Short mmCIF file of C-alpha atoms in Angstrom, two decimals:
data_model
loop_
_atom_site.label_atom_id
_atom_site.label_comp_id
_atom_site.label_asym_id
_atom_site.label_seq_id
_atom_site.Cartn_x
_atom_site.Cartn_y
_atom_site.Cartn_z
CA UNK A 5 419.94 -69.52 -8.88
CA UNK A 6 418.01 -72.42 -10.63
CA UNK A 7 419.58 -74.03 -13.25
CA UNK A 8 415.99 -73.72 -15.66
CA UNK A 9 416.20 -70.06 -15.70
CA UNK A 10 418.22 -70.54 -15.01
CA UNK A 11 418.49 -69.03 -11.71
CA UNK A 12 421.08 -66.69 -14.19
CA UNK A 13 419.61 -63.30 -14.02
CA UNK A 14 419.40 -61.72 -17.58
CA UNK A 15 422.62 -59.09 -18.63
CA UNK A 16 419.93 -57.80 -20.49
CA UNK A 17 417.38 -57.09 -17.53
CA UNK A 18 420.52 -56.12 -15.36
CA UNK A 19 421.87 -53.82 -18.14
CA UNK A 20 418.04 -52.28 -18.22
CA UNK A 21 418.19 -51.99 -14.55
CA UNK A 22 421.13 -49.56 -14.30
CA UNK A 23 419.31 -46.52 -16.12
CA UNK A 24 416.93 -46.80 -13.20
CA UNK A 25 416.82 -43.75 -10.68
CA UNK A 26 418.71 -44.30 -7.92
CA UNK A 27 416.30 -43.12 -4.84
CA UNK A 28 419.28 -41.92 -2.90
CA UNK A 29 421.50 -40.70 -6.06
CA UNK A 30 421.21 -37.02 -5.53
CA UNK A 31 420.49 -36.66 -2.06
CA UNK A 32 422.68 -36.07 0.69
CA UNK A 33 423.59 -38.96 2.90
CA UNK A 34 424.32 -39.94 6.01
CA UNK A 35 428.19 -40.79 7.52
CA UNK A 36 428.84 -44.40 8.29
CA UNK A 37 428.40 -46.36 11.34
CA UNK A 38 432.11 -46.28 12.06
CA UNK A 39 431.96 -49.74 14.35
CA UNK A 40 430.05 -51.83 11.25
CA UNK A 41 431.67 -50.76 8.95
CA UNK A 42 435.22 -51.35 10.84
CA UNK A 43 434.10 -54.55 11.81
CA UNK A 44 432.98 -55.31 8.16
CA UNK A 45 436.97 -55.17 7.22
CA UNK A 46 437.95 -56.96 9.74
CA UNK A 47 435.37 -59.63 8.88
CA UNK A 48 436.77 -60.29 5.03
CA UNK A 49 439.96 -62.72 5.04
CA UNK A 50 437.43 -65.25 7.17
CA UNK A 51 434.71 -64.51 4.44
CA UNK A 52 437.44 -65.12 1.45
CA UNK A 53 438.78 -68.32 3.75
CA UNK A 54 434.82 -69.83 4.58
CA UNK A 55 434.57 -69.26 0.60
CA UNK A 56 437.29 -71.39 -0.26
CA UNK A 57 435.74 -73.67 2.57
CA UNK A 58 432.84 -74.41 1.02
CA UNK A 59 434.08 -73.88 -2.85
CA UNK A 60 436.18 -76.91 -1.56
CA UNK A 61 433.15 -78.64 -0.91
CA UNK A 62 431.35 -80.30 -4.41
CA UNK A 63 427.55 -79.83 -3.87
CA UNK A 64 425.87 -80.25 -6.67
CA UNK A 65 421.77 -80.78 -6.71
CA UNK A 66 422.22 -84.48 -6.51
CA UNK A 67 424.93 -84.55 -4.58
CA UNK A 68 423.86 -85.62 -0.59
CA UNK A 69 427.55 -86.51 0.62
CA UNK A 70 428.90 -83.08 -0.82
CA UNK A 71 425.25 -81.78 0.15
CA UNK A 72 426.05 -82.90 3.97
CA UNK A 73 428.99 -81.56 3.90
CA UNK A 74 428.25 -77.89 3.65
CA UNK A 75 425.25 -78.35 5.72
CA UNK A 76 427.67 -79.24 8.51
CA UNK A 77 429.74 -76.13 7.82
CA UNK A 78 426.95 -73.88 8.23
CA UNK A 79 425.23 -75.37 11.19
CA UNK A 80 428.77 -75.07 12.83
CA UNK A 81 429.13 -71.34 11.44
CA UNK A 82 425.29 -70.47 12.83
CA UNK A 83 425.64 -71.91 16.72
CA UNK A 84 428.85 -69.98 16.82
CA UNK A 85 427.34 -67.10 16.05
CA UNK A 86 424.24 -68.16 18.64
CA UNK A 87 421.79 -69.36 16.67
CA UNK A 88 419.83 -72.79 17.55
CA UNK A 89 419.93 -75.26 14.81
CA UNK A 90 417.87 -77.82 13.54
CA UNK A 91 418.33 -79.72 10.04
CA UNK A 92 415.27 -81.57 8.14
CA UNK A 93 415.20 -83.65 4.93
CA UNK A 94 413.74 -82.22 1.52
CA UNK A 95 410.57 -83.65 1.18
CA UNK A 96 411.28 -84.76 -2.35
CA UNK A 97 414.89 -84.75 -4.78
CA UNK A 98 417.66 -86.11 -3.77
CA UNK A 99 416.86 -86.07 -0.11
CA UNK A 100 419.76 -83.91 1.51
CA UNK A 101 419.13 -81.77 4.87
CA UNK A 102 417.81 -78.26 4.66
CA UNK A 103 419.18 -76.03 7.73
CA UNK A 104 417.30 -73.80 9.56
CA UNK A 105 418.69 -71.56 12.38
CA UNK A 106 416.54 -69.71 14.83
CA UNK A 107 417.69 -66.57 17.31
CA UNK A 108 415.18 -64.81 20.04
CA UNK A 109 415.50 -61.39 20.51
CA UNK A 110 413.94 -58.44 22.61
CA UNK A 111 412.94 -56.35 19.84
CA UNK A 112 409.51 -56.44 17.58
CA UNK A 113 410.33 -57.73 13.97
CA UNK A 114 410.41 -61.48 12.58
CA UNK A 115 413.68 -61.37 9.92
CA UNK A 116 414.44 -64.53 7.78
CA UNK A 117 417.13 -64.64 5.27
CA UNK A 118 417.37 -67.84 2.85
CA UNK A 119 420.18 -69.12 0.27
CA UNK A 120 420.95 -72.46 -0.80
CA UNK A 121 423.56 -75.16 -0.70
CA UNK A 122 423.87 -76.54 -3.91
CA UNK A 123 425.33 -75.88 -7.38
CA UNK A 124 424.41 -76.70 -11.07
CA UNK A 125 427.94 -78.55 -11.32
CA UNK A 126 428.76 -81.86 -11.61
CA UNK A 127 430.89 -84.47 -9.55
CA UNK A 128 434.56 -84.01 -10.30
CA UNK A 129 434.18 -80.17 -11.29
CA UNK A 130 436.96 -78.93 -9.25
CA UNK A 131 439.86 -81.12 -11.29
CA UNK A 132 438.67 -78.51 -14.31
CA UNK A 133 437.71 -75.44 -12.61
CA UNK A 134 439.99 -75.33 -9.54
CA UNK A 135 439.53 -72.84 -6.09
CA UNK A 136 441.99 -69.98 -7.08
CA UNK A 137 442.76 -66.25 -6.92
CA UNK A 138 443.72 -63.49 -9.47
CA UNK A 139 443.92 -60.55 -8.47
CA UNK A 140 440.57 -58.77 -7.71
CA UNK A 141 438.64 -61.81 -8.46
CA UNK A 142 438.52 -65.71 -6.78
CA UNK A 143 437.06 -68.26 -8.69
CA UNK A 144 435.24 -71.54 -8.12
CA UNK A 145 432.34 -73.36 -8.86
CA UNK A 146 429.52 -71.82 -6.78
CA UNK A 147 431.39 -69.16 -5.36
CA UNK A 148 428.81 -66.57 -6.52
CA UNK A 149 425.73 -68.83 -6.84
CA UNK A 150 425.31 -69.08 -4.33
CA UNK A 151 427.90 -69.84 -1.62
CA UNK A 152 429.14 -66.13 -1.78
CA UNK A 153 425.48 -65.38 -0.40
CA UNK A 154 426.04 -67.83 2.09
CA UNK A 155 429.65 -66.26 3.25
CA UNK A 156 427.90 -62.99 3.52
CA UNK A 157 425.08 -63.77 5.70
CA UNK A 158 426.48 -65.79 8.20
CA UNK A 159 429.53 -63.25 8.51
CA UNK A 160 427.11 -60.71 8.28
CA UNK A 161 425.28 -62.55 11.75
CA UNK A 162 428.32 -62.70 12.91
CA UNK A 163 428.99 -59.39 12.95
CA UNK A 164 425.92 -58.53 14.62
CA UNK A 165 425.77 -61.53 17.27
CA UNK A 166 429.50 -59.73 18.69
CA UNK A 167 428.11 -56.37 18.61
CA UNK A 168 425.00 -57.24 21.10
CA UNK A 169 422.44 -56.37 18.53
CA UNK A 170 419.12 -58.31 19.51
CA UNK A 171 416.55 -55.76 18.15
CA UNK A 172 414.48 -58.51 16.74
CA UNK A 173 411.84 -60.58 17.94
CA UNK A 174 413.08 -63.68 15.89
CA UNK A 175 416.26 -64.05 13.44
CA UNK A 176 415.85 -67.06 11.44
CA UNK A 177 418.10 -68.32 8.77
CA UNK A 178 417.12 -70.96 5.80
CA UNK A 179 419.23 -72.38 4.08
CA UNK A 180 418.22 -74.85 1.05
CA UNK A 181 419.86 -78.11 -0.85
CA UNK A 182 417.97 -78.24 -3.96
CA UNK A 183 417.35 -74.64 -5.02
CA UNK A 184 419.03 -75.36 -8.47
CA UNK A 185 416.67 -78.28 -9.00
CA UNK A 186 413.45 -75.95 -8.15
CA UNK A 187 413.49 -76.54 -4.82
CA UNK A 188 411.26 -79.05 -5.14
CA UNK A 189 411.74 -80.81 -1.43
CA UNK A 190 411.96 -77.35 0.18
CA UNK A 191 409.60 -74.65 -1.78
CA UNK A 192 407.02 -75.29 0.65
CA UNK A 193 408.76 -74.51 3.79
CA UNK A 194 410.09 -71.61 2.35
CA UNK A 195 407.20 -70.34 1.73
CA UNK A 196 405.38 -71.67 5.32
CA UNK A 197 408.34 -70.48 7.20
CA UNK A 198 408.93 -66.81 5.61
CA UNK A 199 404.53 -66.38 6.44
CA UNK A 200 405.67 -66.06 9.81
CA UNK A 201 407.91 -63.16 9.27
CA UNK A 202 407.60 -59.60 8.19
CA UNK A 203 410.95 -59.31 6.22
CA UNK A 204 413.24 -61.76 4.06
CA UNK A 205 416.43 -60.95 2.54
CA UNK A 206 417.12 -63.56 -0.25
CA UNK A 207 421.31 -63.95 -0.92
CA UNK A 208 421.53 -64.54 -4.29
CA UNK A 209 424.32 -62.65 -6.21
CA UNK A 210 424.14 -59.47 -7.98
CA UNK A 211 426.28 -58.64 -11.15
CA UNK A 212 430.03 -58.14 -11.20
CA UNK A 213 430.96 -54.62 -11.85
CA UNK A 214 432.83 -55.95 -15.13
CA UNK A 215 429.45 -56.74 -16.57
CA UNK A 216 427.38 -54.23 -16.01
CA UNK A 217 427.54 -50.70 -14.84
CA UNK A 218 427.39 -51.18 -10.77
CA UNK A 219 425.21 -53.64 -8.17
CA UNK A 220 421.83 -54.31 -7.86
CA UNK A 221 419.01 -55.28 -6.04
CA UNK A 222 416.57 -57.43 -7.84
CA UNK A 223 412.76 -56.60 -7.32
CA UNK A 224 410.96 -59.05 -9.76
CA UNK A 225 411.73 -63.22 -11.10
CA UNK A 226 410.01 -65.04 -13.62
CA UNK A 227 408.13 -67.91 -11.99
CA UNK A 228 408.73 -71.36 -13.92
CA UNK A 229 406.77 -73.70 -15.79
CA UNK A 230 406.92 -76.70 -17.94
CA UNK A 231 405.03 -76.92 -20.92
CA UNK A 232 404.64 -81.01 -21.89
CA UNK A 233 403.73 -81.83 -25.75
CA UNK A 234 403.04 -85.45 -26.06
CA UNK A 235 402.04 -86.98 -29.54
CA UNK A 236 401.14 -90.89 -29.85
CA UNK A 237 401.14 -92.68 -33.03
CA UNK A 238 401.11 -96.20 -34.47
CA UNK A 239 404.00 -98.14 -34.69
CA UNK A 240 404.60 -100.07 -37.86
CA UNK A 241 408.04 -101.20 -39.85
CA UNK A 242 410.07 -98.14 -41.44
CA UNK A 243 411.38 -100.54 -44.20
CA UNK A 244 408.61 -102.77 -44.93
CA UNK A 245 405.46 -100.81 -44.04
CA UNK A 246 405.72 -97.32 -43.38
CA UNK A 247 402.35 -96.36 -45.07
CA UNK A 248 400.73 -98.39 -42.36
CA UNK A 249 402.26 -96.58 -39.46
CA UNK A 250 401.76 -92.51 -37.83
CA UNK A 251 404.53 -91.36 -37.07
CA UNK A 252 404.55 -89.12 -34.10
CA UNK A 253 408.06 -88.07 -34.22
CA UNK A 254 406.53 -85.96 -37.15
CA UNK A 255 403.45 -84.81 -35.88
CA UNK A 256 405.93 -83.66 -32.76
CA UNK A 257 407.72 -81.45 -34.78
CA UNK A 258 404.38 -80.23 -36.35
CA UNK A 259 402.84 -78.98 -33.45
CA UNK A 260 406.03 -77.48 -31.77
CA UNK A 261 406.37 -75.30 -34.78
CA UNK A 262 402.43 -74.29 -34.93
CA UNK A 263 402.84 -73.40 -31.00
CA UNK A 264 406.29 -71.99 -30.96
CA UNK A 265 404.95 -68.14 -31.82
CA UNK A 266 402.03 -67.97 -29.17
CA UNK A 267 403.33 -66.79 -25.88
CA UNK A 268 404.15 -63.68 -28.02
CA UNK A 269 401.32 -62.53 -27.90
CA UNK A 270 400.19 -62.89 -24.48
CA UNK A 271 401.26 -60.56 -21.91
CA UNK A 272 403.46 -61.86 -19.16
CA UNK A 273 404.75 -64.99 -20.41
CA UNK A 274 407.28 -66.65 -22.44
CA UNK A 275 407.70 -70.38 -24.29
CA UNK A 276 410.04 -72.06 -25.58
CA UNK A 277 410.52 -75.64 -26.36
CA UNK A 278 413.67 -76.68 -25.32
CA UNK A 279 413.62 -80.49 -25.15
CA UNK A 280 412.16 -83.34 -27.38
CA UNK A 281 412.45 -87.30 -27.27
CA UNK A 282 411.46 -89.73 -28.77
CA UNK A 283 411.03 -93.64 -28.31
CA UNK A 284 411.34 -96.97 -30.08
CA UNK A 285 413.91 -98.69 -32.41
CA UNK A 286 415.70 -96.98 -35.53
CA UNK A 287 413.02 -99.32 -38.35
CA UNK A 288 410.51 -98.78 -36.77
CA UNK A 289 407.80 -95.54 -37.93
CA UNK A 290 407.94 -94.04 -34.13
CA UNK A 291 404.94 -94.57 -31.88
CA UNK A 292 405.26 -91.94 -29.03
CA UNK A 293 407.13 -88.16 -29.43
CA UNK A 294 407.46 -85.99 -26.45
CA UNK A 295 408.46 -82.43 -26.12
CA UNK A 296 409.07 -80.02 -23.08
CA UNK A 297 409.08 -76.67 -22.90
CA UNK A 298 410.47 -73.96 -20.37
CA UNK A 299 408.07 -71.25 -19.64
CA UNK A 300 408.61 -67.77 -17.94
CA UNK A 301 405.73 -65.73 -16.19
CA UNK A 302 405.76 -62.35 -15.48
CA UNK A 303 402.43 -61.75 -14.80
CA UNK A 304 399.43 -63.67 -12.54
CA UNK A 305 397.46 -65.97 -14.33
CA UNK A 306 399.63 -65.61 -17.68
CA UNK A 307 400.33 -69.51 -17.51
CA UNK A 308 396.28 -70.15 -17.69
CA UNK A 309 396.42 -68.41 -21.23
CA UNK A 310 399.03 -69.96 -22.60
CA UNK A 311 397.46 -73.39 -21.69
CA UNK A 312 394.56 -72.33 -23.37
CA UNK A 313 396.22 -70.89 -26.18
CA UNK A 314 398.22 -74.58 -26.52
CA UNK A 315 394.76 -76.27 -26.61
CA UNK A 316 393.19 -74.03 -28.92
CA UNK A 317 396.20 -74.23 -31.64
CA UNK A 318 396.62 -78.17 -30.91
CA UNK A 319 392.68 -79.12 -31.51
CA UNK A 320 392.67 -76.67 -34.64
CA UNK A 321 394.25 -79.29 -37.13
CA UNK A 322 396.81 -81.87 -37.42
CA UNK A 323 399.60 -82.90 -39.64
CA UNK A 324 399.44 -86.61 -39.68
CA UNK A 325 396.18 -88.28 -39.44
CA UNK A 326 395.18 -90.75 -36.40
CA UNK A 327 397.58 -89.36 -34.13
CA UNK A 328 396.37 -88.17 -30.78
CA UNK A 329 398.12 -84.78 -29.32
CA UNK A 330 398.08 -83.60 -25.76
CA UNK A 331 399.56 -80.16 -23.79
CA UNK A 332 399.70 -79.24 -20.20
CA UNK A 333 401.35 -76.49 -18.46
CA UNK A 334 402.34 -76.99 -14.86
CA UNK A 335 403.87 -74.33 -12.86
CA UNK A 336 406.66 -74.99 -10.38
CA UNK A 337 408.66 -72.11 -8.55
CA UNK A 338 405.84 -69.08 -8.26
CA UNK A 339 407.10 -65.30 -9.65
CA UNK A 340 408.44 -63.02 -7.29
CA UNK A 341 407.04 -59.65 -7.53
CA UNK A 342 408.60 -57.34 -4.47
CA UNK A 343 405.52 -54.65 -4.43
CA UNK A 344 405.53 -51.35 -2.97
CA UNK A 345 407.25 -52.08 0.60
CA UNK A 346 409.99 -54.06 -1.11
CA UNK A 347 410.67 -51.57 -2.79
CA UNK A 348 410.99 -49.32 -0.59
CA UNK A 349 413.30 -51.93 1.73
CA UNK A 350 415.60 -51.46 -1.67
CA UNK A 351 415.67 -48.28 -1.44
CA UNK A 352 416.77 -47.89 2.17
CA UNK A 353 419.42 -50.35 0.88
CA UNK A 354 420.40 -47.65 -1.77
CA UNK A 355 420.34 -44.88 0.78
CA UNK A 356 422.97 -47.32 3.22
CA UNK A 357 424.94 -47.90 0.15
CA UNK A 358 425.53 -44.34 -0.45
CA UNK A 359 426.73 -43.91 3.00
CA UNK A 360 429.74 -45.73 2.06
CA UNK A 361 429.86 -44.00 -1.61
CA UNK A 362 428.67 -46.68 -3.65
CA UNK A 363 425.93 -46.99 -6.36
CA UNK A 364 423.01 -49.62 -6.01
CA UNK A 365 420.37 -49.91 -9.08
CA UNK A 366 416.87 -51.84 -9.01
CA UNK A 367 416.17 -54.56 -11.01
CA UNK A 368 412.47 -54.23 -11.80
CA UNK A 369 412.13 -58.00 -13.09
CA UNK A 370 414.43 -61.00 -14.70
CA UNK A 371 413.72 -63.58 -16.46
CA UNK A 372 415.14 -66.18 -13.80
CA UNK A 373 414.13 -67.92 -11.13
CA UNK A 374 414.53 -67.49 -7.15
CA UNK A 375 413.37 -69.03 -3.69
CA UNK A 376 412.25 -65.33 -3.21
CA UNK A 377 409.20 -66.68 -5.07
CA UNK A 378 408.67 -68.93 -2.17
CA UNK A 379 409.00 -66.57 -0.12
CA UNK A 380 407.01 -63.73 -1.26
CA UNK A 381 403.99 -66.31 -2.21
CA UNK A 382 401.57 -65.32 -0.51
CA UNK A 383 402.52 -61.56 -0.31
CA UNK A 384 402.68 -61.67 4.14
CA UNK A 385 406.21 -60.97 4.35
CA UNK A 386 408.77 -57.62 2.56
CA UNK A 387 410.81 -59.40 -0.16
CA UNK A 388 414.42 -58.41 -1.63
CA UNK A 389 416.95 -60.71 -3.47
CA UNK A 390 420.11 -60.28 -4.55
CA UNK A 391 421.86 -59.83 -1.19
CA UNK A 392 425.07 -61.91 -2.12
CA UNK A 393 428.36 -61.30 -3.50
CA UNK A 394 429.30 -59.70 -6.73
CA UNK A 395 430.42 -62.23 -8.96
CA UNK A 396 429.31 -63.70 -12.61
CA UNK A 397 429.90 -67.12 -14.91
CA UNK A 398 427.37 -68.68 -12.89
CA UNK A 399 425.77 -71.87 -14.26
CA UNK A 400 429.26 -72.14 -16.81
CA UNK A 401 433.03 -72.25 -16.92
CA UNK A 402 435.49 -69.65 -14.38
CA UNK A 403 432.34 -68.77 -12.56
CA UNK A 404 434.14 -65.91 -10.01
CA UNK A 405 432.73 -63.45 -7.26
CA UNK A 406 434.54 -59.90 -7.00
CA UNK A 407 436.94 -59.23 -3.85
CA UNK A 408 435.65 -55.90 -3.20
CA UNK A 409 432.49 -56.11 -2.92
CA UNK A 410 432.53 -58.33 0.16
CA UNK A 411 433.25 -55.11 2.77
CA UNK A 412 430.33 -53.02 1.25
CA UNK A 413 428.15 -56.26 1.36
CA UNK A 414 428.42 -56.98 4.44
CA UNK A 415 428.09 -53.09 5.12
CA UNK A 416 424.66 -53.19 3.94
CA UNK A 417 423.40 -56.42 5.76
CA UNK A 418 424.18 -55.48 8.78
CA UNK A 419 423.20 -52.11 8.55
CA UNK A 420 420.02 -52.95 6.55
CA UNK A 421 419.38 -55.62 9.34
CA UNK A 422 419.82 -53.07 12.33
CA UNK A 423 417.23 -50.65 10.09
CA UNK A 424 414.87 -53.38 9.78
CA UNK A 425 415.21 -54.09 13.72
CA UNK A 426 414.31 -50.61 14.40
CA UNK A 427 411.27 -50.67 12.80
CA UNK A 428 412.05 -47.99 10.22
#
C-alpha cells in the first residue's frame, strides 16, 4: 500500500466493514474441493520459506539493487510455474524493473493479478526489525505489504499450473517497484494492461484477525492528490528592516488556517495540510513559503471543487499585504470504486470462504490508496483488492502477517481463479 495514504487501510473503515452482511453468512454452502484445498497445505512451509526469501531482501521505493533483487525472485518463481516473462523499466522514480508474466490458455477469460515489490522502509531496516517467528505470527518489514500478496499469488499459480488448470484465455501477472511511491513509473501500464482483461485480483493485505473482527475484501480506495500552497513575499533584513519586507512564512500560515475547514463541506473529499517549508536565511523576513497538502477522494470530480473552493477562499482576502498566493490540486493515483460486478466477484469470494468455514466482510471504501485504482480506471475490467495475507503494522515498527491465514488464502485464489475460468 502507498506510503501517502498511506496505502494503510483505515481500522476505522475495516472496523465499519465487519457489520456488513455477509452474502453467504446464512446460507448453506458447498463442501470443499478436496484436491485445492489439500494442495493448499501442502503449499504453506514454501509460502512461509519464499516469505522469509524476499523479507530477506531490502526493497524499499528507492531502492533498485534490493528492487532487482526480488524482481529476480519472482521472474524465477513465475517460469517455474510456466509463465513467460518479460521485465521493463518504470517510466519515471527510481527506475527499477516492473515484471510482467504472461500464460495462454484454452479457455475464454483474460485474468491479471498485480502487487508490488517495494516497501516504505529504509536501507538498513532489517538490523532493527529482524525476519523472525512467534508463534502464530512472522514478522518483517514488508511481509504483509505487500510481499505476503506476492507469496500468495505465485503459490497460488503454482498450485494451479500442477493441477492442469488452463481454463483461461490469458493469465497475466504484474508485478510493480514503486507502488509505495504512487506508482508513478508504472500507473499507466497498470492501467493499459488490466483494459485488456475482464478480471483483476489486486494482493494487497487484509486485516489481522487481532485487529479487527475477521478478513476482508476491500471494494472502494481513496484516490490521491496533492494540494500545493505557495506564498511569495519580499525579502528584506529581520534585524535592521523588517517593516520593509512581506513575510510569506506568515501569510503561509494564514491561508493554511483559512483553507484547513473546506473539504468538510464538500462531499467526497478530504484535506489536510501535512507539509510546509520555507526558504532563505534565519535574518532575513522570508521571501517564499510553501505548503503541501494530502488529499483523499471518494467521489468523481470531488478534487475540481476543492480546487475551486481553494481559489475562492485564497482570492477573498489576505493577511499580509503585497504578497502573491497561489493553489493547485493535482491528482495522482485515481479512486477505486469496484461497482456492481466487483461486488459480486466478492461475494463469490465470501461464498468460497464459507466452504472452508471462515468469515469474509466487504470493505465498502478506505481512505488509502491502491494500484486497483489503476486498474479499475477506466471501469473495462472486474476489480477486487485485498487478496494478500493477513497481517498488520504496515508502514511502522513489527509489521507481521498471520500464519493461518495463508491455507485459506490460497484456498480462495485458486478456487476464486478456477470460478472466474469457468465463466461463472
Amino acid at each position: 500500500m502507498t506510503q501517502s495514504s498511506s496505502s494503510i487501510f483505515s481500522l476505522r473503515s475495516i472496523a465499519l466493514a465487519c457489520t456488513f452482511a455477509l452474502g453467504a453468512a446464512t446460507a448453506a454452502h458447498a463442501a470443499p474441493d478436496a484436491k485445492l484445498l489439500a494442495a493448499a497445505e501442502k503449499a504453506q512451509p514454501a509460502v512461509i520459506e519464499n516469505l522469509k526469501e524476499m523479507v530477506l531482501i531490502e526493497s524499499g521505493s528507492l531502492n533498485v539493487d534490493g528492487l532487482m533483487k526480488m524482481a529476480d525472485v519472482v521472474e524465477g518463481r513465475l517460469k517455474a510455474a510456466g509463465f513467460k516473462v518479460e521485465r521493463r523499466k518504470a517510466t519515471a522514480g527510481a527506475g527499477a524493473d516492473i515484471v510482467i508474466g504472461t500464460m495462454k490458455g484454452n479457455g475464454k477469460r483474460k485474468i491479471m493479478l498485480q502487487g508490488h515489490m517495494d516497501t516504505v522502509y529504509q536501507p538498513g531496516i532489517l538490523n532493527s526489525q529482524p525476519y523472525k517467528v512467534d508463534g502464530n505470527r512472522i514478522y518483517g518489514p514488508g511481509i504483509a505489504d505487500d510481499k505476503g500478496g506476492l507469496a500468495v499469488m505465485m503459490a497460488s499459480l503454482k498450485i494451479l499450473a500442477d493441477a492442469g488448470w488452463r481454463d483461461y484465455d490469458t493469465l497475466t501477472v504484474l508485478m510493480n517497484p514503486d507502488e509505495e511511491v504512487g506508482s508513478v513509473g508504472s500507473g499507466e501500464l497498470i492501467a493499459t494492461t488490466a483494459d485488456l482483461h475482464d478480471t483483476v485480483l489486486s494482493f494487497e493485505p487484509t486485516a489481522a484477525k487481532s485487529v479487527v473482527k475477521g478478513e476482508s475484501l476491500l471494494l472502494g480506495a481513496a484516490g490521491i492528490a496533492q494540494a500545493t500552497l505557495e506564498v511569495k513575499g519580499r525579502a528584506s533584513h529581520a534585524g535592521a528592516a523588517p517593516e520593509l519586507g512581506r513575510n510569506a512564512l506568515y501569510e503561509l500560515s494564514y491561508q493554511m488556517l483559512q483553507t484547513k475547514d473546506l473539504a468538510k463541506d464538500i462531499p467526497g473529499v478530504t484535506l489536510n495540510w501535512t507539509v510546509a517549508r520555507a526558504v532563505g536565511p534565519i535574518n532575513q523576513i522570508t521571501e517564499k513559503a510553501q505548503a503541501l497538502g494530502d488529499v483523499r477522494i471518494t467521489e468523481p470530480g470531488a478534487e475540481k471543487k476543492l480546487d475551486a473552493a481553494l481559489q475562492a477562499k485564497i482570492a477573498s482576502g489576505k493577511l499580509i499585504p503585497d504578497t502573491e498566493t497561489t493553489v493547485k490540486v493535482e491528482v495522482g493515483r485515481p479512486a477505486f470504486v469496484a461497482g456492481e460486478k466487483g461486488r459480486a466477484l466478492a461475494e463469490k469470494a465470501q461464498a468460497i470462504y464459507k466452504e472452508i468455514d471462515r468469515e469474509l466482510a466487504l470493505t465498502p471504501m478506505t481512505g488509502g490508496g491502491t494500484d486497483a485504482g489503476y486498474a479499475g480506471r477506466s471501469g473495462k475490467a472486474t476489480v477486487v483488492e485485498s487478496f494478500g495475507l493477513a497481517g498488520f503494522g504496515y508502514h511502522a515498527r513489527d509489521e507481521y502477517i498471520e500464519v493461518d491465514s495463508i491455507v485459506p488464502r490460497l484456498y480462495l485464489v485458486t478456487r476464486l481463479l478456477t470460478e472466474i475460468g469457468k465463466g461463472r
